[in-house]
PDB file of C-alpha atoms in Angstrom:
ATOM      1  CA  UNK A  17     -46.668  18.932  40.479  1.00 31.00           C
ATOM      2  CA  UNK A  18     -43.519  17.073  41.485  1.00 39.00           C
ATOM      3  CA  UNK A  19     -41.193  18.719  43.975  1.00 38.00           C
ATOM      4  CA  UNK A  20     -37.652  17.786  44.989  1.00 43.00           C
ATOM      5  CA  UNK A  21     -37.678  16.010  48.360  1.00 47.00           C
ATOM      6  CA  UNK A  22     -33.964  15.418  48.940  1.00 45.00           C
ATOM      7  CA  UNK A  23     -33.696  18.410  51.280  1.00 43.00           C
ATOM      8  CA  UNK A  24     -36.785  17.275  53.194  1.00 48.00           C
ATOM      9  CA  UNK A  25     -35.450  13.750  53.708  1.00 54.00           C
ATOM     10  CA  UNK A  26     -32.010  14.957  54.803  1.00 52.00           C
ATOM     11  CA  UNK A  27     -33.581  17.521  57.140  1.00 50.00           C
ATOM     12  CA  UNK A  28     -35.848  14.936  58.759  1.00 56.00           C
ATOM     13  CA  UNK A  29     -32.956  12.558  59.384  1.00 55.00           C
ATOM     14  CA  UNK A  30     -30.857  15.430  60.718  1.00 53.00           C
ATOM     15  CA  UNK A  31     -33.679  16.441  63.057  1.00 55.00           C
ATOM     16  CA  UNK A  32     -33.404  13.026  64.746  1.00 53.00           C
ATOM     17  CA  UNK A  33     -29.808  13.798  65.643  1.00 51.00           C
ATOM     18  CA  UNK A  34     -30.608  17.309  66.840  1.00 51.00           C
ATOM     19  CA  UNK A  35     -33.576  16.238  68.969  1.00 51.00           C
ATOM     20  CA  UNK A  36     -31.221  14.526  71.399  1.00 54.00           C
ATOM     21  CA  UNK A  37     -27.773  13.022  71.477  1.00 51.00           C
ATOM     22  CA  UNK A  38     -29.175   9.509  71.438  1.00 53.00           C
ATOM     23  CA  UNK A  39     -32.010  10.009  68.923  1.00 82.00           C
ATOM     24  CA  UNK A  40     -31.784   7.915  65.770  1.00 90.00           C
ATOM     25  CA  UNK A  41     -34.171   7.100  62.964  1.00 91.00           C
ATOM     26  CA  UNK A  42     -34.664   5.834  59.435  1.00 94.00           C
ATOM     27  CA  UNK A  43     -37.201   5.635  56.616  1.00 93.00           C
ATOM     28  CA  UNK A  44     -38.325   2.478  54.874  1.00 95.00           C
ATOM     29  CA  UNK A  45     -40.750   1.249  52.271  1.00 95.00           C
ATOM     30  CA  UNK A  46     -41.849  -2.383  51.898  1.00 97.00           C
ATOM     31  CA  UNK A  47     -43.489  -2.321  48.486  1.00 96.00           C
ATOM     32  CA  UNK A  48     -45.439  -4.985  46.691  1.00 97.00           C
ATOM     33  CA  UNK A  49     -47.084  -6.020  43.463  1.00 97.00           C
ATOM     34  CA  UNK A  50     -49.920  -8.509  43.693  1.00 96.00           C
ATOM     35  CA  UNK A  51     -49.834 -11.366  41.198  1.00 96.00           C
ATOM     36  CA  UNK A  52     -53.340 -10.526  39.986  1.00 95.00           C
ATOM     37  CA  UNK A  53     -52.527  -6.813  39.542  1.00 95.00           C
ATOM     38  CA  UNK A  54     -48.785  -6.448  38.825  1.00 94.00           C
ATOM     39  CA  UNK A  55     -49.046  -2.933  37.392  1.00 93.00           C
ATOM     40  CA  UNK A  56     -50.077  -1.425  40.720  1.00 94.00           C
ATOM     41  CA  UNK A  57     -47.567  -0.888  43.524  1.00 95.00           C
ATOM     42  CA  UNK A  58     -48.873  -1.295  47.075  1.00 94.00           C
ATOM     43  CA  UNK A  59     -47.338  -0.812  50.511  1.00 94.00           C
ATOM     44  CA  UNK A  60     -47.037  -3.908  52.695  1.00 96.00           C
ATOM     45  CA  UNK A  61     -47.674  -3.363  56.399  1.00 93.00           C
ATOM     46  CA  UNK A  62     -47.161  -5.614  59.394  1.00 93.00           C
ATOM     47  CA  UNK A  63     -49.437  -8.683  59.031  1.00 93.00           C
ATOM     48  CA  UNK A  64     -50.081  -8.037  55.336  1.00 96.00           C
ATOM     49  CA  UNK A  65     -50.963 -11.240  53.490  1.00 96.00           C
ATOM     50  CA  UNK A  66     -49.046 -12.405  50.438  1.00 97.00           C
ATOM     51  CA  UNK A  67     -49.306 -15.391  48.115  1.00 96.00           C
ATOM     52  CA  UNK A  68     -47.158 -17.191  45.567  1.00 96.00           C
ATOM     53  CA  UNK A  69     -45.915 -14.921  42.730  1.00 97.00           C
ATOM     54  CA  UNK A  70     -46.708 -11.710  44.613  1.00 98.00           C
ATOM     55  CA  UNK A  71     -43.667  -9.443  44.506  1.00 98.00           C
ATOM     56  CA  UNK A  72     -41.770  -7.433  47.129  1.00 98.00           C
ATOM     57  CA  UNK A  73     -39.164  -4.654  47.089  1.00 97.00           C
ATOM     58  CA  UNK A  74     -37.622  -2.905  50.107  1.00 97.00           C
ATOM     59  CA  UNK A  75     -36.156   0.608  50.193  1.00 96.00           C
ATOM     60  CA  UNK A  76     -34.427   2.244  53.175  1.00 95.00           C
ATOM     61  CA  UNK A  77     -32.754   5.571  53.975  1.00 94.00           C
ATOM     62  CA  UNK A  78     -30.670   6.295  57.065  1.00 94.00           C
ATOM     63  CA  UNK A  79     -27.955   8.659  58.326  1.00 92.00           C
ATOM     64  CA  UNK A  80     -24.652   7.527  56.855  1.00 92.00           C
ATOM     65  CA  UNK A  81     -22.785   7.955  60.140  1.00 91.00           C
ATOM     66  CA  UNK A  82     -24.965   5.279  61.767  1.00 94.00           C
ATOM     67  CA  UNK A  83     -25.164   1.487  61.382  1.00 95.00           C
ATOM     68  CA  UNK A  84     -27.972  -0.252  59.522  1.00 97.00           C
ATOM     69  CA  UNK A  85     -29.055  -3.862  58.988  1.00 97.00           C
ATOM     70  CA  UNK A  86     -31.852  -5.458  57.008  1.00 98.00           C
ATOM     71  CA  UNK A  87     -32.329  -9.133  57.883  1.00 98.00           C
ATOM     72  CA  UNK A  88     -34.838 -11.685  56.589  1.00 98.00           C
ATOM     73  CA  UNK A  89     -36.059 -14.680  58.589  1.00 97.00           C
ATOM     74  CA  UNK A  90     -38.113 -17.412  56.986  1.00 93.00           C
ATOM     75  CA  UNK A  91     -39.573 -20.724  58.189  1.00 88.00           C
ATOM     76  CA  UNK A  92     -37.119 -23.072  59.894  1.00 88.00           C
ATOM     77  CA  UNK A  93     -34.724 -20.258  60.801  1.00 92.00           C
ATOM     78  CA  UNK A  94     -33.856 -19.646  57.181  1.00 93.00           C
ATOM     79  CA  UNK A  95     -31.985 -16.369  57.635  1.00 96.00           C
ATOM     80  CA  UNK A  96     -30.531 -13.983  55.073  1.00 96.00           C
ATOM     81  CA  UNK A  97     -28.723 -10.705  55.724  1.00 97.00           C
ATOM     82  CA  UNK A  98     -30.153  -8.504  52.980  1.00 97.00           C
ATOM     83  CA  UNK A  99     -27.989  -5.525  53.906  1.00 96.00           C
ATOM     84  CA  UNK A 100     -25.335  -4.592  56.449  1.00 94.00           C
ATOM     85  CA  UNK A 101     -23.644  -1.184  56.576  1.00 91.00           C
ATOM     86  CA  UNK A 102     -20.696  -3.019  58.137  1.00 85.00           C
ATOM     87  CA  UNK A 103     -19.968  -4.535  54.718  1.00 83.00           C
ATOM     88  CA  UNK A 104     -21.212  -1.631  52.611  1.00 82.00           C
ATOM     89  CA  UNK A 105     -19.006   0.910  50.886  1.00 80.00           C
ATOM     90  CA  UNK A 106     -18.886   4.132  52.970  1.00 79.00           C
ATOM     91  CA  UNK A 107     -21.115   6.876  51.609  1.00 79.00           C
ATOM     92  CA  UNK A 108     -19.907  10.415  51.021  1.00 83.00           C
ATOM     93  CA  UNK A 109     -23.446  11.700  51.495  1.00 85.00           C
ATOM     94  CA  UNK A 110     -25.120  12.564  54.809  1.00 87.00           C
ATOM     95  CA  UNK A 111     -27.905  10.124  53.933  1.00 89.00           C
ATOM     96  CA  UNK A 112     -27.536   6.600  52.595  1.00 92.00           C
ATOM     97  CA  UNK A 113     -30.423   5.344  50.480  1.00 90.00           C
ATOM     98  CA  UNK A 114     -30.549   1.728  49.407  1.00 91.00           C
ATOM     99  CA  UNK A 115     -32.841  -0.827  47.826  1.00 95.00           C
ATOM    100  CA  UNK A 116     -31.944  -3.622  50.242  1.00 96.00           C
ATOM    101  CA  UNK A 117     -34.144  -6.041  48.315  1.00 97.00           C
ATOM    102  CA  UNK A 118     -34.842  -5.633  44.568  1.00 97.00           C
ATOM    103  CA  UNK A 119     -38.141  -6.774  43.088  1.00 97.00           C
ATOM    104  CA  UNK A 120     -38.458 -10.424  44.114  1.00 97.00           C
ATOM    105  CA  UNK A 121     -41.317 -12.906  43.735  1.00 97.00           C
ATOM    106  CA  UNK A 122     -42.561 -15.046  46.618  1.00 96.00           C
ATOM    107  CA  UNK A 123     -42.278 -18.784  46.020  1.00 94.00           C
ATOM    108  CA  UNK A 124     -44.798 -21.431  47.065  1.00 92.00           C
ATOM    109  CA  UNK A 125     -43.644 -21.693  50.703  1.00 90.00           C
ATOM    110  CA  UNK A 126     -46.130 -20.883  53.443  1.00 92.00           C
ATOM    111  CA  UNK A 127     -45.777 -19.259  56.831  1.00 94.00           C
ATOM    112  CA  UNK A 128     -44.343 -16.068  58.269  1.00 96.00           C
ATOM    113  CA  UNK A 129     -41.934 -13.957  56.221  1.00 96.00           C
ATOM    114  CA  UNK A 130     -40.149 -11.785  58.813  1.00 98.00           C
ATOM    115  CA  UNK A 131     -38.024  -8.720  58.144  1.00 98.00           C
ATOM    116  CA  UNK A 132     -35.933  -6.836  60.708  1.00 98.00           C
ATOM    117  CA  UNK A 133     -34.727  -3.292  59.994  1.00 98.00           C
ATOM    118  CA  UNK A 134     -32.210  -2.079  62.571  1.00 97.00           C
ATOM    119  CA  UNK A 135     -30.536   1.340  62.861  1.00 96.00           C
ATOM    120  CA  UNK A 136     -27.865   1.688  65.546  1.00 94.00           C
ATOM    121  CA  UNK A 137     -25.913   4.688  66.744  1.00 91.00           C
ATOM    122  CA  UNK A 138     -23.022   2.503  67.862  1.00 90.00           C
ATOM    123  CA  UNK A 139     -21.607  -0.717  66.427  1.00 89.00           C
ATOM    124  CA  UNK A 140     -22.975  -4.128  67.413  1.00 92.00           C
ATOM    125  CA  UNK A 141     -19.919  -6.421  67.592  1.00 93.00           C
ATOM    126  CA  UNK A 142     -21.868  -9.497  68.773  1.00 95.00           C
ATOM    127  CA  UNK A 143     -24.351  -9.132  65.938  1.00 95.00           C
ATOM    128  CA  UNK A 144     -21.562  -8.616  63.384  1.00 95.00           C
ATOM    129  CA  UNK A 145     -19.686 -11.632  64.763  1.00 95.00           C
ATOM    130  CA  UNK A 146     -22.650 -13.999  64.511  1.00 96.00           C
ATOM    131  CA  UNK A 147     -23.579 -12.686  61.066  1.00 96.00           C
ATOM    132  CA  UNK A 148     -20.056 -13.449  59.866  1.00 94.00           C
ATOM    133  CA  UNK A 149     -20.115 -16.935  61.430  1.00 95.00           C
ATOM    134  CA  UNK A 150     -23.552 -17.594  59.918  1.00 95.00           C
ATOM    135  CA  UNK A 151     -22.331 -16.679  56.434  1.00 93.00           C
ATOM    136  CA  UNK A 152     -19.345 -19.017  56.732  1.00 93.00           C
ATOM    137  CA  UNK A 153     -21.212 -21.965  58.196  1.00 91.00           C
ATOM    138  CA  UNK A 154     -23.305 -24.769  56.724  1.00 84.00           C
ATOM    139  CA  UNK A 155     -26.397 -26.742  57.664  1.00 80.00           C
ATOM    140  CA  UNK A 156     -26.928 -27.131  61.429  1.00 83.00           C
ATOM    141  CA  UNK A 157     -24.338 -24.511  62.339  1.00 92.00           C
ATOM    142  CA  UNK A 158     -26.117 -21.931  60.176  1.00 94.00           C
ATOM    143  CA  UNK A 159     -29.338 -22.602  62.076  1.00 94.00           C
ATOM    144  CA  UNK A 160     -27.472 -22.294  65.373  1.00 94.00           C
ATOM    145  CA  UNK A 161     -26.074 -18.879  64.463  1.00 96.00           C
ATOM    146  CA  UNK A 162     -29.396 -17.809  62.974  1.00 96.00           C
ATOM    147  CA  UNK A 163     -30.998 -18.412  66.376  1.00 96.00           C
ATOM    148  CA  UNK A 164     -28.292 -16.329  68.065  1.00 96.00           C
ATOM    149  CA  UNK A 165     -28.836 -13.487  65.591  1.00 97.00           C
ATOM    150  CA  UNK A 166     -32.604 -13.577  66.109  1.00 97.00           C
ATOM    151  CA  UNK A 167     -32.116 -13.576  69.888  1.00 96.00           C
ATOM    152  CA  UNK A 168     -30.087 -10.360  69.643  1.00 96.00           C
ATOM    153  CA  UNK A 169     -32.683  -8.782  67.355  1.00 96.00           C
ATOM    154  CA  UNK A 170     -35.565  -9.736  69.629  1.00 96.00           C
ATOM    155  CA  UNK A 171     -33.744  -8.308  72.634  1.00 94.00           C
ATOM    156  CA  UNK A 172     -33.341  -5.030  70.746  1.00 93.00           C
ATOM    157  CA  UNK A 173     -37.036  -5.140  69.857  1.00 92.00           C
ATOM    158  CA  UNK A 174     -38.156  -5.872  73.429  1.00 87.00           C
ATOM    159  CA  UNK A 175     -40.662  -3.120  74.406  1.00 71.00           C
ATOM    160  CA  UNK A 176     -39.824  -3.595  78.095  1.00 70.00           C
ATOM    161  CA  UNK A 177     -36.365  -2.144  77.491  1.00 60.00           C
ATOM    162  CA  UNK A 178     -35.832   1.445  78.576  1.00 45.00           C
ATOM    163  CA  UNK A 179     -35.148   2.522  75.018  1.00 51.00           C
ATOM    164  CA  UNK A 180     -37.793   5.025  73.900  1.00 49.00           C
ATOM    165  CA  UNK A 181     -39.152   4.264  70.454  1.00 53.00           C
ATOM    166  CA  UNK A 182     -41.403   6.112  68.051  1.00 51.00           C
ATOM    167  CA  UNK A 183     -42.883   4.840  64.846  1.00 54.00           C
ATOM    168  CA  UNK A 184     -45.352   6.149  62.322  1.00 65.00           C
ATOM    169  CA  UNK A 185     -46.711   5.786  58.835  1.00 67.00           C
ATOM    170  CA  UNK A 186     -45.971   8.937  56.889  1.00 65.00           C
ATOM    171  CA  UNK A 187     -48.925  10.917  55.597  1.00 62.00           C
ATOM    172  CA  UNK A 188     -47.225  11.208  52.215  1.00 64.00           C
ATOM    173  CA  UNK A 189     -44.680   8.817  50.765  1.00 68.00           C
ATOM    174  CA  UNK A 190     -41.208  10.044  49.861  1.00 65.00           C
ATOM    175  CA  UNK A 191     -39.416   8.598  46.855  1.00 63.00           C
ATOM    176  CA  UNK A 192     -35.720   7.874  46.776  1.00 57.00           C
ATOM    177  CA  UNK A 193     -33.597   6.950  43.806  1.00 48.00           C
ATOM    178  CA  UNK A 194     -31.432   8.943  41.486  1.00 38.00           C
ATOM    179  CA  UNK A 195     -33.706  11.832  42.463  1.00 39.00           C
ATOM    180  CA  UNK A 196     -35.729  12.405  45.629  1.00 41.00           C
ATOM    181  CA  UNK A 197     -39.282  13.451  44.839  1.00 44.00           C
ATOM    182  CA  UNK A 198     -42.805  13.447  46.158  1.00 45.00           C
ATOM    183  CA  UNK A 199     -45.316  10.890  44.941  1.00 45.00           C
ATOM    184  CA  UNK A 200     -47.827  13.406  43.664  1.00 44.00           C
ATOM    185  CA  UNK A 201     -49.079  11.625  40.546  1.00 44.00           C
ATOM    186  CA  UNK A 202     -49.155   8.075  41.919  1.00 50.00           C
ATOM    187  CA  UNK A 203     -49.670   6.732  45.424  1.00 77.00           C
ATOM    188  CA  UNK A 204     -46.458   4.718  45.308  1.00 89.00           C
ATOM    189  CA  UNK A 205     -43.649   4.077  42.872  1.00 90.00           C
ATOM    190  CA  UNK A 206     -40.656   1.752  42.887  1.00 92.00           C
ATOM    191  CA  UNK A 207     -38.592   4.205  44.985  1.00 90.00           C
ATOM    192  CA  UNK A 208     -41.167   4.999  47.665  1.00 92.00           C
ATOM    193  CA  UNK A 209     -40.377   5.297  51.372  1.00 92.00           C
ATOM    194  CA  UNK A 210     -43.649   4.943  53.255  1.00 92.00           C
ATOM    195  CA  UNK A 211     -42.796   4.687  56.951  1.00 92.00           C
ATOM    196  CA  UNK A 212     -40.357   6.058  59.489  1.00 91.00           C
ATOM    197  CA  UNK A 213     -38.964   4.551  62.672  1.00 92.00           C
ATOM    198  CA  UNK A 214     -37.317   6.413  65.551  1.00 89.00           C
ATOM    199  CA  UNK A 215     -35.727   5.523  68.841  1.00 89.00           C
ATOM    200  CA  UNK A 216     -32.925   6.211  71.279  1.00 86.00           C
ATOM    201  CA  UNK A 217     -29.666   4.353  70.656  1.00 87.00           C
ATOM    202  CA  UNK A 218     -31.540   1.906  68.439  1.00 92.00           C
ATOM    203  CA  UNK A 219     -34.454   2.214  66.035  1.00 94.00           C
ATOM    204  CA  UNK A 220     -35.831  -1.167  65.009  1.00 95.00           C
ATOM    205  CA  UNK A 221     -38.786  -2.411  63.009  1.00 96.00           C
ATOM    206  CA  UNK A 222     -39.904  -6.026  62.878  1.00 96.00           C
ATOM    207  CA  UNK A 223     -42.326  -6.582  60.015  1.00 97.00           C
ATOM    208  CA  UNK A 224     -44.150  -9.886  59.590  1.00 97.00           C
ATOM    209  CA  UNK A 225     -45.871 -10.860  56.335  1.00 97.00           C
ATOM    210  CA  UNK A 226     -48.303 -13.776  56.325  1.00 97.00           C
ATOM    211  CA  UNK A 227     -47.569 -16.043  53.370  1.00 96.00           C
ATOM    212  CA  UNK A 228     -50.727 -17.979  52.537  1.00 94.00           C
TER     213      UNK A 228
END
């Protein structure tokens, strides 16, 4: 039986705010379809292996009053800002849900495919500034600003920082789309959110896929 999960998702995100003034958190799902079995949706985890023509889709949900970024880093500092709440249209809802990457096939490149998901309570002017400069630059300058962006992200992700972080795979996936619902009939569908990330001031997830 399917049950509406919108209230559950909103309540979980609200609980992050109520747990402490600095608590913040988001949900995400990095979904995939393998080239040899495209009818089945799987959940990619850190260090999952992908090959040419495998597919990927990324869903996120976060509190609308916070700041969110989804950034891709490929070989040679090939960087792409998949989503930035700084440039997004303000939401009238308490929770913003977004497919930050639609279904996309991997090409024939090899190496690490890195994704950063960042949820911030406050704005990040340095990050926004370098993202803007990166988007307006070409060639060597783009690589220069990509390195600066990655440096900021890695500093946020540094476990030696005093920021307390929590992360977990959810026991049951939540789906987000036009309707929020539980995945009772199938393990995953195209709207699934499979993991949650929490922290203080910043909640960040760095996910690395191994492209073979």
